Short mmCIF file of C-alpha atoms in Angstrom, two decimals:
data_model
loop_
_atom_site.label_atom_id
_atom_site.label_comp_id
_atom_site.label_asym_id
_atom_site.label_seq_id
_atom_site.Cartn_x
_atom_site.Cartn_y
_atom_site.Cartn_z
CA TYR A 1 -10.14 1.26 6.15
CA GLN A 2 -10.03 -1.48 8.79
CA ARG A 3 -10.42 -5.20 8.53
CA ARG A 4 -11.38 -6.94 11.73
CA LYS A 5 -11.41 -10.58 12.73
CA LEU A 6 -13.83 -11.91 15.32
CA GLY A 7 -12.01 -12.58 18.59
CA VAL A 8 -8.80 -10.96 17.37
CA GLY A 9 -9.65 -7.34 16.61
CA THR A 10 -8.10 -5.26 13.86
CA VAL A 11 -5.94 -7.32 11.48
CA LEU A 12 -5.41 -4.62 8.84
CA SER A 13 -5.58 -0.86 9.06
CA ILE A 14 -5.07 1.53 6.14
CA VAL A 15 -5.00 5.26 6.80
CA MET A 16 -4.96 7.69 3.88
CA ALA A 17 -4.15 11.32 4.63
CA ASP A 18 -2.67 14.52 3.18
CA VAL A 19 -5.31 14.51 0.44
CA ARG A 20 -4.61 16.97 -2.37
CA THR A 21 -6.43 17.66 -5.62
CA VAL A 22 -4.52 16.50 -8.70
CA SER A 23 -6.15 17.18 -12.08
CA GLY A 24 -9.52 17.46 -10.33
CA VAL A 25 -9.13 14.18 -8.41
CA ALA A 26 -8.60 13.92 -4.63
CA ILE A 27 -5.42 11.84 -4.11
CA PRO A 28 -3.90 10.89 -0.72
CA HIS A 29 -0.19 11.72 -0.55
CA SER A 30 0.26 9.76 2.69
CA VAL A 31 -0.76 6.11 3.15
CA ASP A 32 -0.05 4.02 6.25
CA VAL A 33 -0.69 0.27 6.17
CA GLU A 34 -0.56 -1.51 9.53
CA LEU A 35 -0.76 -5.22 10.37
CA PRO A 36 -1.17 -5.12 14.17
CA GLU A 37 -0.94 -8.91 14.66
CA ARG A 38 2.52 -8.90 13.10
CA GLY A 39 3.62 -5.56 14.51
CA GLU A 40 4.38 -4.36 10.98
CA THR A 41 3.72 -0.96 9.41
CA ALA A 42 4.45 0.32 5.91
CA ARG A 43 4.38 4.08 5.33
CA PHE A 44 4.15 5.60 1.88
CA ARG A 45 4.72 9.33 1.29
CA PHE A 46 4.30 10.83 -2.18
CA THR A 47 5.92 14.15 -3.04
CA SER A 48 4.16 14.36 -6.41
CA VAL A 49 1.40 12.49 -8.21
CA THR A 50 0.42 12.67 -11.87
CA ILE A 51 -2.63 11.10 -13.46
CA ASN A 52 -2.60 9.29 -16.81
CA GLU A 53 0.93 10.35 -17.67
CA PRO A 54 3.18 8.01 -19.65
CA VAL A 55 5.92 6.28 -17.66
CA SER A 56 9.24 6.56 -19.46
CA ALA A 57 11.46 4.66 -17.03
CA ARG A 58 11.17 0.89 -16.79
CA LEU A 59 11.10 -0.63 -13.32
CA ASN A 60 13.42 -3.63 -13.12
CA VAL A 61 13.11 -5.69 -9.94
CA SER A 62 15.32 -8.68 -9.28
CA ILE A 63 13.68 -11.58 -7.47
CA PRO A 64 16.16 -13.23 -5.06
CA ALA A 65 16.83 -16.94 -5.68
CA SER A 66 15.84 -17.63 -2.05
CA PHE A 67 12.32 -16.26 -2.65
CA THR A 68 9.54 -18.84 -2.41
CA ARG A 69 6.35 -18.03 -4.30
CA THR A 70 3.10 -18.70 -2.43
CA THR A 71 -0.18 -18.81 -4.30
CA PHE A 72 -3.22 -17.87 -2.24
CA ARG A 73 -5.91 -18.17 -4.92
#
């Protein structure tokens, strides 16, 4: 997937690869997200994927006090 901006070029690029079938569904196990204007790239690699399985562990994420929330919509 690419998002382009007139006069700028590509502003977002998402590449999904290493597609494997999991429970009859094609799932990418490699996802690269690039923001060329910022020179930033995030790469996600999945060693295993399950579909519709219960999640037993709770994900606790601490938000730093210095974080400023920005609302876009």
